[in-house]
Coordinates of N, CA and C in Angstrom, one line a residue:
X1 N -50.0 -4.4 13.4 CA -50.0 -4.8 12.0 C -49.2 -3.7 11.2
X2 N -49.7 -2.5 11.4 CA -49.0 -1.4 10.7 C -47.5 -1.3 11.0
X3 N -47.2 -1.6 12.3 CA -45.8 -1.5 12.7 C -45.0 -2.6 11.9
X4 N -45.5 -3.8 11.8 CA -44.8 -4.8 11.1 C -44.6 -4.5 9.6
X5 N -45.7 -3.9 9.0 CA -45.5 -3.4 7.6 C -44.5 -2.4 7.5
X6 N -44.5 -1.4 8.4 CA -43.5 -0.3 8.4 C -42.1 -0.9 8.5
X7 N -41.9 -1.9 9.4 CA -40.6 -2.5 9.6 C -40.1 -3.2 8.3
X8 N -41.0 -3.9 7.7 CA -40.7 -4.6 6.4 C -40.3 -3.6 5.3
X9 N -41.0 -2.5 5.3 CA -40.7 -1.4 4.3 C -39.3 -0.8 4.5
X10 N -39.0 -0.5 5.8 CA -37.7 0.0 6.2 C -36.6 -0.9 5.9
X11 N -36.8 -2.2 6.2 CA -35.8 -3.2 6.0 C -35.5 -3.4 4.5
X12 N -36.6 -3.3 3.7 CA -36.5 -3.4 2.2 C -35.7 -2.3 1.7
X13 N -36.0 -1.0 2.1 CA -35.3 0.1 1.6 C -33.9 0.1 2.0
X14 N -33.6 -0.3 3.2 CA -32.2 -0.5 3.7 C -31.4 -1.4 2.8
X15 N -32.0 -2.5 2.5 CA -31.3 -3.5 1.6 C -31.1 -3.0 0.2
X16 N -32.1 -2.2 -0.3 CA -31.9 -1.6 -1.6 C -30.8 -0.6 -1.6
X17 N -30.7 0.2 -0.5 CA -29.6 1.2 -0.4 C -28.2 0.5 -0.4
X18 N -28.2 -0.6 0.4 CA -26.9 -1.4 0.5 C -26.5 -1.9 -0.9
X19 N -27.5 -2.4 -1.6 CA -27.2 -3.0 -2.9 C -26.8 -1.9 -3.9
X20 N -27.4 -0.8 -3.9 CA -26.9 0.3 -4.7 C -25.5 0.8 -4.4
X21 N -25.2 0.8 -3.1 CA -23.9 1.2 -2.6 C -22.8 0.2 -3.1
X22 N -23.2 -1.1 -3.0 CA -22.3 -2.2 -3.4 C -22.0 -2.1 -5.0
X23 N -23.1 -1.8 -5.7 CA -22.9 -1.7 -7.2 C -22.0 -0.5 -7.5
X24 N -22.2 0.6 -6.8 CA -21.4 1.8 -7.0 C -20.0 1.5 -6.7
X25 N -19.7 0.8 -5.6 CA -18.3 0.5 -5.3 C -17.7 -0.4 -6.3
X26 N -18.4 -1.4 -6.9 CA -17.9 -2.2 -7.9 C -17.6 -1.5 -9.2
X27 N -18.5 -0.5 -9.5 CA -18.3 0.3 -10.7 C -17.0 1.1 -10.6
X28 N -16.8 1.7 -9.4 CA -15.6 2.5 -9.1 C -14.4 1.7 -9.2
X29 N -14.4 0.5 -8.7 CA -13.3 -0.4 -8.8 C -12.9 -0.8 -10.2
X30 N -14.0 -1.1 -11.0 CA -13.7 -1.5 -12.4 C -13.2 -0.3 -13.2
X31 N -13.6 0.9 -12.9 CA -13.1 2.1 -13.5 C -11.6 2.3 -13.1
X32 N -11.3 2.1 -11.9 CA -9.9 2.3 -11.4 C -9.0 1.3 -12.1
X33 N -9.4 0.0 -12.2 CA -8.6 -1.0 -12.8 C -8.2 -0.7 -14.2
X34 N -9.0 0.0 -14.9 CA -8.6 0.4 -16.3 C -7.5 1.5 -16.3
X35 N -7.3 2.1 -15.2 CA -6.3 3.2 -15.1 C -4.9 2.7 -14.8
X36 N -4.8 1.4 -14.3 CA -3.5 0.9 -13.9 C -2.7 0.6 -15.2
X37 N -1.4 0.6 -15.1 CA -0.5 0.1 -16.2 C -0.8 -1.3 -16.5
X38 N -1.0 -2.1 -15.5 CA -1.3 -3.5 -15.6 C -2.0 -4.0 -14.4
X39 N -3.0 -4.9 -14.5 CA -3.7 -5.5 -13.4 C -4.1 -6.9 -13.8
X40 N -3.9 -7.8 -12.8 CA -4.2 -9.2 -13.1 C -5.6 -9.6 -12.6
X41 N -5.9 -10.8 -12.7 CA -7.3 -11.3 -12.2 C -7.4 -11.3 -10.7
X42 N -8.6 -11.2 -10.2 CA -8.8 -11.3 -8.8 C -8.4 -10.1 -8.0
X43 N -8.3 -8.9 -8.6 CA -7.9 -7.7 -7.9 C -9.0 -7.2 -7.0
X44 N -8.6 -6.9 -5.7 CA -9.7 -6.4 -4.8 C -9.2 -5.4 -3.8
X45 N -10.0 -4.5 -3.4 CA -9.7 -3.4 -2.4 C -10.8 -3.3 -1.4
X46 N -10.5 -3.0 -0.2 CA -11.5 -2.7 0.8 C -11.9 -1.2 0.7
X47 N -12.6 -0.7 1.7 CA -13.2 0.6 1.7 C -12.1 1.7 1.9
X48 N -12.4 2.9 1.5 CA -11.6 4.1 1.8 C -10.2 4.0 1.3
X49 N -10.0 3.6 0.1 CA -8.6 3.5 -0.5 C -8.3 4.9 -1.1
X50 N -7.0 5.1 -1.2 CA -6.5 6.3 -1.9 C -5.4 6.0 -2.8
X51 N -5.5 6.2 -4.1 CA -4.5 5.8 -5.1 C -4.2 7.0 -5.9
X52 N -2.8 7.3 -5.9 CA -2.3 8.5 -6.7 C -1.5 8.0 -7.9
X53 N -1.9 8.4 -9.1 CA -1.3 8.1 -10.3 C -1.2 6.6 -10.6
X54 N -2.4 5.9 -10.7 CA -2.4 4.5 -11.0 C -1.7 4.1 -12.3
X55 N -1.5 5.0 -13.2 CA -0.9 4.6 -14.5 C 0.6 4.2 -14.3
X56 N 1.2 4.4 -13.1 CA 2.5 4.0 -12.9 C 2.6 2.6 -12.1
X57 N 1.5 2.0 -11.9 CA 1.4 0.8 -11.1 C 1.0 -0.5 -11.8
X58 N 1.7 -1.6 -11.4 CA 1.4 -2.9 -12.0 C 1.1 -3.9 -10.9
X59 N 0.0 -4.7 -11.1 CA -0.4 -5.7 -10.1 C -0.6 -7.0 -10.8
X60 N -0.1 -8.1 -10.1 CA -0.3 -9.4 -10.6 C -1.6 -9.9 -10.2
X61 N -1.8 -11.3 -10.4 CA -3.1 -11.9 -10.1 C -3.3 -12.0 -8.6
X62 N -4.6 -12.0 -8.2 CA -5.1 -12.2 -6.8 C -4.4 -11.2 -5.8
X63 N -4.5 -10.0 -6.1 CA -4.0 -8.9 -5.2 C -5.2 -8.5 -4.3
X64 N -4.9 -8.4 -3.0 CA -5.9 -7.9 -2.1 C -5.3 -6.9 -1.1
X65 N -6.0 -5.8 -0.9 CA -5.7 -4.8 0.2 C -7.0 -4.5 0.9
X66 N -6.9 -4.5 2.2 CA -8.1 -4.3 3.1 C -8.3 -2.7 3.2
X67 N -9.0 -2.3 4.2 CA -9.5 -1.0 4.3 C -8.4 0.0 4.5
X68 N -8.6 1.2 3.9 CA -7.7 2.4 4.1 C -6.3 2.1 3.5
X69 N -6.3 1.5 2.3 CA -5.1 1.3 1.5 C -4.7 2.6 0.8
X70 N -3.5 3.1 1.0 CA -3.0 4.3 0.4 C -1.7 4.0 -0.3
X71 N -1.7 4.2 -1.6 CA -0.6 4.0 -2.5 C -0.4 5.1 -3.4
X72 N 0.9 5.7 -3.4 CA 1.1 6.9 -4.2 C 2.4 6.7 -5.1
X73 N 2.2 7.0 -6.3 CA 3.3 7.1 -7.3 C 3.5 8.6 -7.5
X74 N 4.6 9.1 -7.1 CA 4.8 10.6 -7.1 C 5.5 10.9 -8.4
X75 N 4.8 11.6 -9.2 CA 5.4 12.0 -10.5 C 5.9 13.5 -10.5
X76 N 5.4 14.3 -9.5 CA 5.9 15.7 -9.4 C 5.7 16.1 -8.0
X77 N 6.7 16.9 -7.5 CA 6.6 17.4 -6.1 C 7.5 18.7 -6.1
X78 N 6.9 19.8 -5.8 CA 7.6 21.1 -5.6 C 8.5 21.4 -6.8
X79 N 8.1 21.1 -8.0 CA 8.9 21.4 -9.2 C 9.8 20.3 -9.6
X80 N 9.9 19.2 -8.8 CA 10.7 18.0 -9.2 C 9.8 17.1 -10.0
X81 N 10.5 16.4 -11.0 CA 9.8 15.5 -11.8 C 10.4 14.1 -11.6
X82 N 9.5 13.1 -11.5 CA 9.9 11.7 -11.3 C 9.3 10.7 -12.2
X83 N 9.8 9.6 -12.3 CA 9.3 8.5 -13.2 C 9.1 7.2 -12.3
X84 N 8.1 7.2 -11.4 CA 8.0 6.1 -10.4 C 7.5 4.8 -11.1
X85 N 7.9 3.7 -10.5 CA 7.5 2.4 -10.9 C 7.0 1.6 -9.6
X86 N 5.8 1.2 -9.6 CA 5.4 0.3 -8.5 C 4.9 -1.0 -9.2
X87 N 5.6 -2.1 -8.8 CA 5.3 -3.4 -9.4 C 5.0 -4.4 -8.3
X88 N 3.9 -5.0 -8.3 CA 3.5 -6.0 -7.2 C 3.1 -7.3 -7.9
X89 N 3.6 -8.4 -7.4 CA 3.5 -9.7 -8.0 C 2.1 -10.4 -7.7
X90 N 2.1 -11.7 -7.9 CA 0.9 -12.5 -7.7 C 0.7 -12.9 -6.2
X91 N -0.5 -13.0 -5.8 CA -0.9 -13.6 -4.5 C -0.3 -12.7 -3.4
X92 N -0.5 -11.4 -3.5 CA 0.0 -10.5 -2.4 C -1.2 -9.9 -1.7
X93 N -1.1 -9.9 -0.3 CA -2.2 -9.5 0.5 C -1.7 -8.5 1.5
X94 N -2.5 -7.4 1.6 CA -2.2 -6.3 2.7 C -3.4 -6.3 3.6
X95 N -3.2 -6.1 4.9 CA -4.2 -5.9 5.8 C -4.5 -4.4 5.9
X96 N -5.1 -3.9 6.9 CA -5.6 -2.5 7.0 C -4.5 -1.5 7.2
X97 N -4.8 -0.2 6.7 CA -3.9 0.9 7.0 C -2.5 0.8 6.5
X98 N -2.4 0.6 5.2 CA -1.1 0.5 4.5 C -0.8 1.8 3.8
X99 N 0.4 2.2 3.8 CA 0.8 3.4 3.1 C 2.1 3.1 2.3
X100 N 2.0 3.2 1.0 CA 3.2 3.0 0.1 C 3.4 4.3 -0.7
X101 N 4.6 4.8 -0.6 CA 5.0 6.0 -1.4 C 6.2 5.8 -2.2
X102 N 6.1 6.1 -3.5 CA 7.2 5.8 -4.5 C 7.4 7.0 -5.4
X103 N 8.7 7.3 -5.6 CA 9.1 8.3 -6.6 C 10.2 7.6 -7.5
X104 N 10.7 6.5 -7.1 CA 11.8 5.8 -7.9 C 11.2 4.4 -8.3
X105 N 11.4 3.4 -7.4 CA 10.9 2.1 -7.7 C 10.6 1.3 -6.5
X106 N 9.4 0.7 -6.4 CA 9.1 -0.2 -5.3 C 8.6 -1.5 -6.0
X107 N 9.3 -2.6 -5.7 CA 9.0 -3.9 -6.4 C 8.7 -4.9 -5.3
X108 N 7.5 -5.5 -5.4 CA 7.1 -6.6 -4.4 C 6.9 -7.9 -5.2
X109 N 7.5 -9.0 -4.7 CA 7.4 -10.2 -5.4 C 6.1 -11.0 -5.2
X110 N 6.1 -12.3 -5.4 CA 5.0 -13.1 -5.3 C 4.8 -13.7 -3.9
X111 N 3.5 -13.9 -3.5 CA 3.2 -14.7 -2.3 C 3.6 -13.9 -1.0
X112 N 3.6 -12.6 -1.1 CA 3.9 -11.8 0.1 C 2.7 -11.5 0.9
X113 N 2.9 -11.5 2.3 CA 1.8 -11.2 3.2 C 2.2 -10.0 4.1
X114 N 1.3 -9.0 4.2 CA 1.6 -7.8 5.0 C 0.5 -7.7 6.1
X115 N 0.9 -7.4 7.3 CA -0.1 -7.2 8.4 C -0.6 -5.7 8.2
X116 N -1.0 -5.1 9.3 CA -1.6 -3.8 9.3 C -0.6 -2.7 9.7
X117 N -1.0 -1.4 9.4 CA -0.2 -0.2 9.8 C 1.3 -0.3 9.3
X118 N 1.4 -0.6 8.0 CA 2.8 -0.7 7.4 C 3.1 0.4 6.5
X119 N 4.3 0.9 6.6 CA 4.7 2.0 5.7 C 5.9 1.6 4.9
X120 N 5.8 1.7 3.6 CA 6.9 1.4 2.6 C 7.2 2.6 1.8
X121 N 8.4 3.1 1.8 CA 8.8 4.3 1.0 C 10.1 4.1 0.4
X122 N 10.3 4.7 -0.7 CA 11.7 4.8 -1.4 C 12.2 6.2 -1.3
X123 N 11.7 7.1 -0.5 CA 12.2 8.5 -0.4 C 12.0 9.1 0.9
X124 N 12.6 10.3 1.1 CA 12.5 11.1 2.3 C 12.3 12.5 1.9
X125 N 11.8 13.3 2.9 CA 11.7 14.8 2.7 C 13.0 15.4 3.1
X126 N 13.9 15.7 2.1 CA 15.1 16.5 2.5 C 16.3 15.6 2.7
X127 N 17.4 16.2 2.4 CA 18.8 15.6 2.6 C 19.3 16.0 4.0
X128 N 19.4 15.0 4.9 CA 19.8 15.3 6.2 C 21.3 15.7 6.4
X129 N 22.0 15.6 5.3 CA 23.5 16.0 5.4 C 23.7 17.5 5.1
X130 N 22.6 18.3 4.8 CA 22.7 19.7 4.4 C 22.0 20.5 5.5
X131 N 22.8 21.3 6.3 CA 22.2 22.1 7.3 C 21.3 23.2 6.8
X132 N 21.7 23.8 5.7 CA 20.9 24.9 5.1 C 19.5 24.5 4.8
X133 N 19.3 23.2 4.6 CA 18.0 22.6 4.3 C 17.0 22.9 5.4
X134 N 17.5 23.1 6.6 CA 16.6 23.3 7.8 C 15.9 24.7 7.7
X135 N 16.4 25.5 6.8 CA 15.8 26.8 6.7 C 14.4 26.7 6.0
X136 N 14.2 25.6 5.3 CA 12.9 25.4 4.7 C 12.0 24.5 5.6
X137 N 10.7 24.7 5.6 CA 9.8 23.8 6.3 C 9.8 22.4 5.6
X138 N 9.6 21.4 6.4 CA 9.7 20.0 5.9 C 8.9 19.8 4.6
X139 N 7.7 20.3 4.5 CA 6.9 20.1 3.3 C 7.5 20.7 2.1
X140 N 8.4 21.7 2.2 CA 8.9 22.4 1.1 C 10.3 21.8 0.6
X141 N 10.8 20.9 1.4 CA 12.1 20.4 1.1 C 12.0 19.4 -0.1
X142 N 13.1 19.3 -0.9 CA 13.0 18.4 -2.0 C 13.0 16.9 -1.5
X143 N 12.4 16.1 -2.3 CA 12.3 14.6 -2.0 C 13.6 14.0 -2.5
X144 N 14.2 13.1 -1.7 CA 15.4 12.4 -2.1 C 15.2 10.9 -1.8
X145 N 15.9 10.1 -2.6 CA 15.8 8.7 -2.5 C 17.2 8.1 -2.4
X146 N 17.3 7.1 -1.6 CA 18.6 6.3 -1.5 C 18.5 5.1 -2.4
X147 N 17.5 4.9 -3.2 CA 17.3 3.8 -4.1 C 16.0 3.1 -3.9
X148 N 15.8 2.1 -4.8 CA 14.5 1.4 -4.8 C 14.4 0.5 -3.6
X149 N 13.1 0.1 -3.4 CA 12.8 -0.9 -2.4 C 12.4 -2.2 -3.1
X150 N 13.1 -3.3 -2.8 CA 12.8 -4.6 -3.5 C 12.4 -5.6 -2.4
X151 N 11.2 -6.1 -2.4 CA 10.8 -7.1 -1.5 C 10.5 -8.4 -2.3
X152 N 11.3 -9.4 -2.1 CA 11.3 -10.6 -2.9 C 10.2 -11.6 -2.5
X153 N 10.1 -12.7 -3.1 CA 9.0 -13.7 -2.9 C 8.9 -14.2 -1.5
X154 N 7.7 -14.5 -1.1 CA 7.4 -15.2 0.1 C 7.8 -14.5 1.4
X155 N 7.8 -13.2 1.4 CA 8.1 -12.4 2.5 C 6.9 -12.1 3.4
X156 N 7.1 -12.2 4.7 CA 6.0 -11.9 5.7 C 6.4 -10.7 6.5
X157 N 5.6 -9.6 6.4 CA 5.9 -8.4 7.1 C 4.8 -8.2 8.2
X158 N 5.3 -8.0 9.5 CA 4.5 -8.0 10.6 C 3.8 -6.6 10.9
X159 N 3.1 -6.5 11.9 CA 2.3 -5.3 12.2 C 3.2 -4.1 12.5
X160 N 2.9 -2.9 12.0 CA 3.5 -1.7 12.4 C 4.9 -1.5 11.8
X161 N 5.3 -2.2 10.8 CA 6.7 -2.2 10.2 C 6.8 -1.0 9.3
X162 N 8.0 -0.4 9.3 CA 8.4 0.6 8.3 C 9.6 0.1 7.5
X163 N 9.5 0.2 6.2 CA 10.5 -0.2 5.3 C 11.0 1.0 4.5
X164 N 12.2 1.4 4.6 CA 12.7 2.6 4.1 C 13.5 2.4 2.8
X165 N 13.9 3.5 2.2 CA 14.5 3.5 0.8 C 15.8 2.8 0.8
X166 N 16.1 2.3 -0.4 CA 17.4 1.6 -0.7 C 17.5 0.2 0.0
X167 N 16.4 -0.4 0.2 CA 16.4 -1.7 1.0 C 16.0 -2.8 0.0
X168 N 16.7 -4.0 0.1 CA 16.2 -5.2 -0.5 C 16.0 -6.3 0.6
X169 N 14.8 -6.9 0.5 CA 14.4 -7.9 1.5 C 14.4 -9.2 0.7
X170 N 15.2 -10.2 1.2 CA 15.4 -11.4 0.5 C 14.2 -12.4 0.6
X171 N 14.2 -13.4 -0.2 CA 13.1 -14.4 -0.2 C 12.9 -15.0 1.2
X172 N 11.7 -15.3 1.5 CA 11.3 -16.0 2.7 C 11.6 -15.3 4.0
X173 N 12.0 -14.0 3.9 CA 12.3 -13.3 5.2 C 11.0 -13.0 6.0
X174 N 11.2 -12.8 7.3 CA 10.1 -12.4 8.2 C 10.6 -11.2 8.9
X175 N 9.7 -10.1 8.8 CA 10.0 -8.8 9.5 C 9.1 -8.8 10.7
X176 N 9.7 -8.7 11.9 CA 9.0 -8.7 13.1 C 8.2 -7.4 13.4
X177 N 7.2 -7.5 14.2 CA 6.3 -6.4 14.5 C 7.1 -5.1 14.9
X178 N 6.7 -4.0 14.4 CA 7.2 -2.7 14.7 C 8.7 -2.5 14.3
X179 N 9.2 -3.3 13.5 CA 10.6 -3.1 13.0 C 10.7 -1.9 12.1
X180 N 11.9 -1.3 12.0 CA 12.2 -0.3 11.1 C 13.3 -0.8 10.2
X181 N 13.1 -1.1 9.0 CA 14.1 -1.7 8.1 C 14.8 -0.6 7.3
X182 N 16.1 -0.5 7.6 CA 16.9 0.6 7.0 C 18.0 0.0 6.1
X183 N 18.3 -1.3 6.3 CA 19.3 -2.0 5.5 C 18.8 -3.3 4.9
X184 N 19.5 -3.9 4.0 CA 19.1 -5.1 3.3 C 18.9 -6.2 4.3
X185 N 17.9 -7.1 4.0 CA 17.6 -8.2 4.8 C 17.9 -9.5 4.1
X186 N 18.7 -10.4 4.6 CA 19.1 -11.6 3.9 C 17.9 -12.5 3.7
X187 N 17.9 -13.3 2.7 CA 16.9 -14.4 2.5 C 16.9 -15.3 3.7
X188 N 15.7 -15.9 4.0 CA 15.5 -16.9 5.0 C 15.9 -16.4 6.4
X189 N 15.7 -15.1 6.7 CA 16.1 -14.6 8.0 C 14.9 -14.0 8.7
X190 N 15.0 -13.8 10.0 CA 14.0 -13.1 10.8 C 14.7 -11.9 11.3
X191 N 14.1 -10.7 11.1 CA 14.7 -9.5 11.6 C 13.7 -8.7 12.5
X192 N 14.2 -7.9 13.4 CA 13.3 -7.1 14.2 C 14.1 -6.0 14.9
X193 N 13.4 -5.0 15.4 CA 14.0 -3.9 16.2 C 14.1 -2.6 15.4
X194 N 14.6 -1.6 16.1 CA 14.8 -0.3 15.5 C 16.2 0.2 15.7
X195 N 17.0 0.2 14.6 CA 16.8 -0.3 13.3 C 16.8 -1.8 13.3
X196 N 16.2 -2.4 12.3 CA 16.0 -3.9 12.3 C 17.4 -4.6 12.1
X197 N 17.5 -5.7 13.0 CA 18.8 -6.5 12.9 C 18.4 -7.9 12.8
X198 N 19.3 -8.8 12.4 CA 19.0 -10.2 12.3 C 18.8 -10.8 13.6
X199 N 17.7 -11.5 13.8 CA 17.4 -12.3 15.0 C 17.9 -13.7 14.8
X200 N 17.6 -14.3 13.7 CA 18.0 -15.6 13.4 C 17.8 -15.9 11.9
X201 N 18.5 -17.0 11.5 CA 18.2 -17.6 10.1 C 17.3 -18.8 10.2
X202 N 16.4 -19.0 9.3 CA 15.6 -20.1 9.2 C 16.3 -21.2 8.5
X203 N 16.5 -22.3 9.1 CA 17.3 -23.4 8.5 C 16.5 -24.7 8.4

């Protein structure tokens, strides 16, 4: 009898702790939403997210990112100053382990779907055309950008993809698993490989 009572008390306390944790997470999310430049309805994040400088970020309606979402708007690095813009449209969903880094502009349209372990960046550490740069450790090299990243509407990005700076991905494009996108992707196309190349057009 005592064992049953003890188990009920333990279960009750466990549920209470879970409920307190859930309320804390909701409060943190509501506080975060107030820091964004703009955020639509239905915004949601999984656990263990990391968000740098939310004041430079805009989200449309029904945005969702699963666990370990990392998004960074870089305003300063090693004495450099930037004015980053991150703009994400409506009905955009990210799976787990996403990393987005921006010092210039990253724009994602509506109805885009992203799998897991995806890296999107509009910059690099250092200019690879300058040999003298190698005298500095990578973390001390200046950040450089080849231009914004633009991902247009209805794009589907597969598992393990990297999308690099200066790239525009056209409407309805599909990026195959583990592709590294270094050049523009036409609308209605499927691309894959390292570097990504056109596999076919969807007709």
